[in-house]
CSV table of C-alpha atoms in Angstrom, one decimal:
chain,number,residue,atom,x,y,z
W,153,MET,CA,-15.6,6.6,7.8
W,154,TYR,CA,-13.1,8.5,5.7
W,155,HIS,CA,-12.1,12.0,4.5
W,156,GLU,CA,-12.6,12.9,0.8
W,157,TYR,CA,-9.2,12.7,-0.9
W,158,THR,CA,-8.7,13.6,-4.5
W,159,PRO,CA,-5.8,11.9,-6.4
W,160,GLU,CA,-4.0,15.3,-6.4
W,161,ARG,CA,-4.3,15.6,-2.6
W,162,LEU,CA,-2.9,12.1,-2.1
W,163,GLU,CA,0.0,12.9,-4.4
W,164,LYS,CA,0.7,16.0,-2.4
W,165,LYS,CA,0.5,14.1,0.9
W,166,ALA,CA,2.9,11.5,-0.4
W,167,ILE,CA,5.4,14.2,-1.3
W,168,GLU,CA,5.1,15.8,2.1
W,169,ILE,CA,5.7,12.5,3.9
W,170,LEU,CA,8.6,11.5,1.7
W,171,SER,CA,10.2,14.9,2.1
W,172,ALA,CA,10.4,14.2,5.8
W,173,TYR,CA,11.7,10.7,5.4
W,174,ARG,CA,15.5,10.1,5.2
W,175,ASP,CA,16.0,13.7,4.1
W,176,GLY,CA,13.9,13.2,1.0
W,177,GLU,CA,16.2,10.8,-0.7
W,178,LEU,CA,13.4,8.9,-2.3
W,179,LEU,CA,12.4,12.0,-4.2
W,180,ARG,CA,15.8,12.6,-5.7
W,181,LYS,CA,16.6,9.3,-7.4
W,182,PRO,CA,14.6,6.3,-8.6
W,183,MET,CA,15.0,3.5,-6.0
W,184,ALA,CA,13.2,0.9,-4.0
W,185,MET,CA,11.8,2.0,-0.7
W,186,ASP,CA,12.8,0.1,2.4
W,187,VAL,CA,9.2,-0.5,3.4
W,188,ASP,CA,10.0,-2.3,6.7
W,189,HIS,CA,12.1,0.7,7.8
W,190,PHE,CA,9.5,3.2,6.7
W,191,ALA,CA,6.8,1.4,8.7
W,192,GLU,CA,8.7,0.6,11.8
W,193,PHE,CA,11.0,3.6,12.2
W,194,HIS,CA,9.2,6.4,10.5
W,195,PHE,CA,5.6,5.6,11.6
W,196,LYS,CA,6.5,3.5,14.7
W,197,ALA,CA,4.4,0.6,13.4
W,198,THR,CA,5.1,-3.0,14.2
W,199,ILE,CA,5.1,-5.5,11.3
W,200,ASP,CA,4.3,-9.1,12.1
W,201,PHE,CA,3.0,-12.1,10.2
W,202,ALA,CA,0.1,-14.4,10.9
W,203,ASN,CA,-2.6,-16.5,9.3
W,204,LEU,CA,-5.3,-13.9,9.0
W,205,SER,CA,-8.1,-15.9,7.4
W,206,GLN,CA,-9.0,-19.4,6.7
W,207,ASP,CA,-9.5,-18.9,3.0
W,208,GLU,CA,-6.2,-17.0,2.5
W,209,LEU,CA,-8.0,-14.1,1.0
W,210,THR,CA,-7.1,-11.5,3.7
W,211,LEU,CA,-3.6,-10.3,2.9
W,212,GLY,CA,-3.2,-7.6,5.5
W,213,CYS,CA,-4.6,-6.2,8.7
W,214,THR,CA,-4.0,-2.9,10.5
W,215,CYS,CA,-4.8,-2.7,14.3
W,216,PHE,CA,-5.8,0.8,15.4
W,217,ASN,CA,-5.9,0.0,19.1
W,218,ALA,CA,-4.6,-2.6,21.6
W,219,GLY,CA,-6.7,-5.7,22.1
W,220,ILE,CA,-7.2,-9.3,21.0
W,221,LEU,CA,-6.9,-10.3,17.4
W,222,MET,CA,-8.2,-13.7,16.2
W,223,VAL,CA,-5.8,-15.6,13.9
W,224,TRP,CA,-5.6,-19.1,12.5
W,225,ASP,CA,-3.2,-22.0,13.3
W,226,ASP,CA,-0.7,-23.4,10.7
W,227,GLU,CA,-3.3,-25.6,9.1
W,228,ARG,CA,-5.9,-22.8,9.1
W,229,GLU,CA,-8.4,-25.1,10.8
W,230,ASN,CA,-8.7,-23.4,14.2
W,231,GLU,CA,-8.8,-19.8,15.4
W,232,TYR,CA,-7.0,-18.6,18.5
W,233,PRO,CA,-6.5,-15.1,20.1
W,234,ILE,CA,-3.3,-13.1,20.2
W,235,ASP,CA,-2.6,-9.9,22.1
W,236,VAL,CA,-1.8,-6.9,19.8
W,237,GLU,CA,-0.9,-3.3,20.5
W,238,ARG,CA,-1.9,-0.1,18.7
W,239,GLY,CA,-0.1,0.2,15.4
W,240,TYR,CA,0.4,-3.5,14.7
W,241,ILE,CA,0.4,-4.3,11.0
W,242,PHE,CA,-0.1,-7.9,10.1
W,243,ILE,CA,0.7,-9.5,6.8
W,244,ASP,CA,-0.7,-12.9,6.0
W,245,ASN,CA,1.9,-15.7,5.9
W,246,HIS,CA,0.4,-16.7,2.5
W,247,VAL,CA,1.7,-13.4,1.0
W,248,LEU,CA,5.3,-14.7,1.5
W,249,GLU,CA,4.6,-17.5,-0.9
W,250,TYR,CA,4.0,-15.2,-3.8
W,251,GLU,CA,6.6,-15.4,-6.5
W,252,VAL,CA,6.5,-11.6,-6.8
W,253,GLU,CA,8.2,-9.9,-3.8
W,254,GLY,CA,6.5,-6.7,-4.9
W,255,ARG,CA,3.2,-8.0,-3.6
W,256,VAL,CA,4.6,-8.3,-0.1
W,257,ARG,CA,6.1,-4.8,-0.2
W,258,PHE,CA,2.9,-3.2,-1.6
W,259,THR,CA,0.8,-4.9,1.0
W,260,ILE,CA,3.0,-3.4,3.7
W,261,ILE,CA,2.8,0.1,2.2
W,262,HIS,CA,-0.9,-0.3,1.7
W,263,GLU,CA,-1.4,-1.0,5.4
W,264,CYS,CA,0.9,1.9,6.3
W,265,SER,CA,-1.4,4.1,4.2
W,266,HIS,CA,-4.4,2.9,6.2
W,267,TRP,CA,-2.5,3.9,9.4
W,268,ILE,CA,-1.7,7.4,7.9
W,269,LEU,CA,-5.2,8.1,6.5
W,270,HIS,CA,-7.7,6.3,8.7
W,271,LYS,CA,-6.5,5.8,12.3
W,272,ARG,CA,-8.4,8.9,13.6
W,273,PHE,CA,-11.7,7.3,12.5
W,274,TYR,CA,-11.2,4.2,14.7
W,275,TYR,CA,-11.4,4.2,18.5
W,276,GLN,CA,-12.1,1.6,21.1
W,277,LYS,CA,-15.8,1.3,22.1
W,278,PRO,CA,-16.5,-0.5,25.3
W,279,GLY,CA,-17.6,-4.1,24.6
W,280,CYS,CA,-16.7,-3.9,20.9
W,281,PRO,CA,-14.0,-5.9,19.1
W,282,ILE,CA,-10.7,-4.3,18.4
W,283,PRO,CA,-11.0,-1.7,15.6
W,284,LYS,CA,-9.1,-2.9,12.6
W,285,ILE,CA,-9.1,-3.0,8.8
W,286,ASN,CA,-8.8,-6.3,7.0
W,287,CYS,CA,-7.6,-6.0,3.4
W,288,SER,CA,-8.5,-8.7,0.9
W,289,VAL,CA,-6.7,-10.0,-2.1
W,290,TYR,CA,-9.2,-8.3,-4.3
W,291,HIS,CA,-8.3,-4.8,-2.9
W,292,ILE,CA,-4.5,-4.9,-2.8
W,293,GLU,CA,-2.9,-3.3,-6.0
W,294,ASN,CA,-6.4,-2.6,-7.4
W,295,TRP,CA,-7.3,1.1,-7.3
W,296,THR,CA,-9.5,1.6,-10.3
W,297,LYS,CA,-12.6,3.7,-9.3
W,298,ARG,CA,-15.8,2.1,-10.4
W,299,PRO,CA,-18.8,3.8,-8.9
W,300,PRO,CA,-20.9,3.2,-6.9
W,301,MET,CA,-18.3,2.6,-4.2
W,302,THR,CA,-19.0,1.5,-0.6
W,303,ASP,CA,-17.2,3.2,2.3
W,304,GLU,CA,-14.9,0.2,2.4
W,305,ASP,CA,-14.1,0.5,-1.3
W,306,ILE,CA,-13.2,4.2,-0.9
W,307,ARG,CA,-10.9,3.5,2.1
W,308,GLU,CA,-9.2,0.8,0.1
W,309,TRP,CA,-8.8,3.0,-3.0
W,310,GLN,CA,-7.3,5.7,-0.8
W,311,ALA,CA,-4.8,3.3,0.8
W,312,ASN,CA,-3.8,1.9,-2.6
W,313,ARG,CA,-3.5,5.4,-4.2
W,314,LEU,CA,-1.4,6.8,-1.4
W,315,GLY,CA,0.6,3.6,-1.1
W,316,ALA,CA,1.4,3.8,-4.8
W,317,ALA,CA,2.5,7.4,-4.5
W,318,LEU,CA,4.8,6.6,-1.6
W,319,ILE,CA,6.5,3.5,-3.0
W,320,MET,CA,6.6,4.9,-6.6
W,321,PRO,CA,7.0,8.6,-6.1
W,322,ALA,CA,5.8,10.7,-9.1
W,323,PRO,CA,9.0,12.8,-9.4
W,324,THR,CA,11.3,9.8,-9.7
W,325,VAL,CA,8.9,7.7,-11.8
W,326,LYS,CA,8.9,10.6,-14.3
W,327,MET,CA,12.6,10.9,-14.0
W,328,LEU,CA,13.2,7.2,-14.7
W,329,MET,CA,10.8,7.1,-17.6
W,330,ALA,CA,12.3,10.2,-19.2
W,331,ASP,CA,15.7,8.7,-18.9
W,332,LYS,CA,14.6,5.4,-20.5
W,333,LEU,CA,12.9,7.3,-23.3
W,334,LYS,CA,15.8,9.7,-23.8
W,335,VAL,CA,13.6,12.8,-23.4
W,336,GLN,CA,13.4,15.6,-20.9
W,337,VAL,CA,11.0,15.2,-18.0
W,338,ASP,CA,9.0,18.2,-19.0
W,339,LYS,CA,8.5,16.7,-22.5
W,340,LEU,CA,6.9,13.5,-21.2
W,341,SER,CA,3.5,12.5,-22.5
W,342,ALA,CA,1.4,9.4,-22.6
W,343,VAL,CA,3.0,6.7,-24.8
W,344,CYS,CA,2.7,3.1,-25.7
W,345,VAL,CA,5.6,1.0,-24.2
W,346,SER,CA,6.4,-2.7,-24.1
W,347,GLU,CA,5.6,-5.1,-21.2
W,348,GLN,CA,9.4,-5.4,-20.9
W,349,PHE,CA,9.7,-1.6,-20.5
W,350,ILE,CA,7.2,-1.6,-17.7
W,351,GLN,CA,8.8,-4.6,-16.0
W,352,GLU,CA,12.2,-2.9,-16.0
W,353,MET,CA,10.7,0.1,-14.3
W,354,ALA,CA,8.9,-2.1,-11.8
W,355,ASP,CA,12.2,-3.8,-11.0
W,356,VAL,CA,13.8,-0.5,-10.0
W,357,TYR,CA,11.1,0.1,-7.4
W,358,ASN,CA,10.8,-3.7,-6.5
W,359,VAL,CA,7.0,-3.7,-7.2
W,360,SER,CA,4.9,-5.8,-9.5
W,361,LYS,CA,4.4,-5.1,-13.1
W,362,ALA,CA,0.7,-4.7,-12.5
W,363,ALA,CA,1.4,-2.0,-9.8
W,364,MET,CA,3.7,-0.1,-12.1
W,365,THR,CA,1.3,-0.3,-15.0
W,366,LYS,CA,-1.4,1.3,-12.8
W,367,ARG,CA,1.0,3.9,-11.5
W,368,LEU,CA,2.0,5.0,-15.0
W,369,ARG,CA,-1.7,5.4,-15.8
W,370,ASP,CA,-2.2,7.4,-12.7
W,371,LEU,CA,0.4,9.8,-13.9
W,372,ASP,CA,-1.0,10.0,-17.5
W,373,LEU,CA,2.2,8.5,-18.8
W,374,LEU,CA,0.7,5.3,-20.4
W,375,LEU,CA,-1.8,5.1,-23.2
W,376,GLN,CA,-4.7,2.9,-22.4
């Protein structure tokens, strides 16, 4: 269940959303998004933390309706139910243990993107479990298209692609790169840069180096 979204359409959607958020400030200057504020105040989502899986491979979960969600105890040995409302976004407690804070932030924006793109496809059917999307460690920050793709793969690609465009907006990424390379924005082209260069750009947006690397490739700014 998904709409067809081209990369260009997702980029346009991100610009539209960011233009309406905080008077478009994230489109005028390179900076880190306050993802908690974006989720909770702009989209009225509720962010919470829980043990989402026993194997620690589920990093995030978006609940599209109110109901019961099964989570794990502190030792991840026993499941128990919790009440959730529509719009709850859960991040697995294990994500907080990552050394890279950017992983937590990208997981939140990824789940926000599911809420933006996919909530209309999920509704409560009588006698069925609560409609939700569980996102695994293999999906977060990985949005390379490798056909054939399942419906789940496509939804995850869409959420990652929109999430990247929201947390690393194209206009300011180009602005930052042009400034670092001492060229005009309209003169930018794909170049080879150092790992340190990419890390410095990632630090501005408080994302991981891996996420920034993929984003620069999205925008045809980085030679393969």
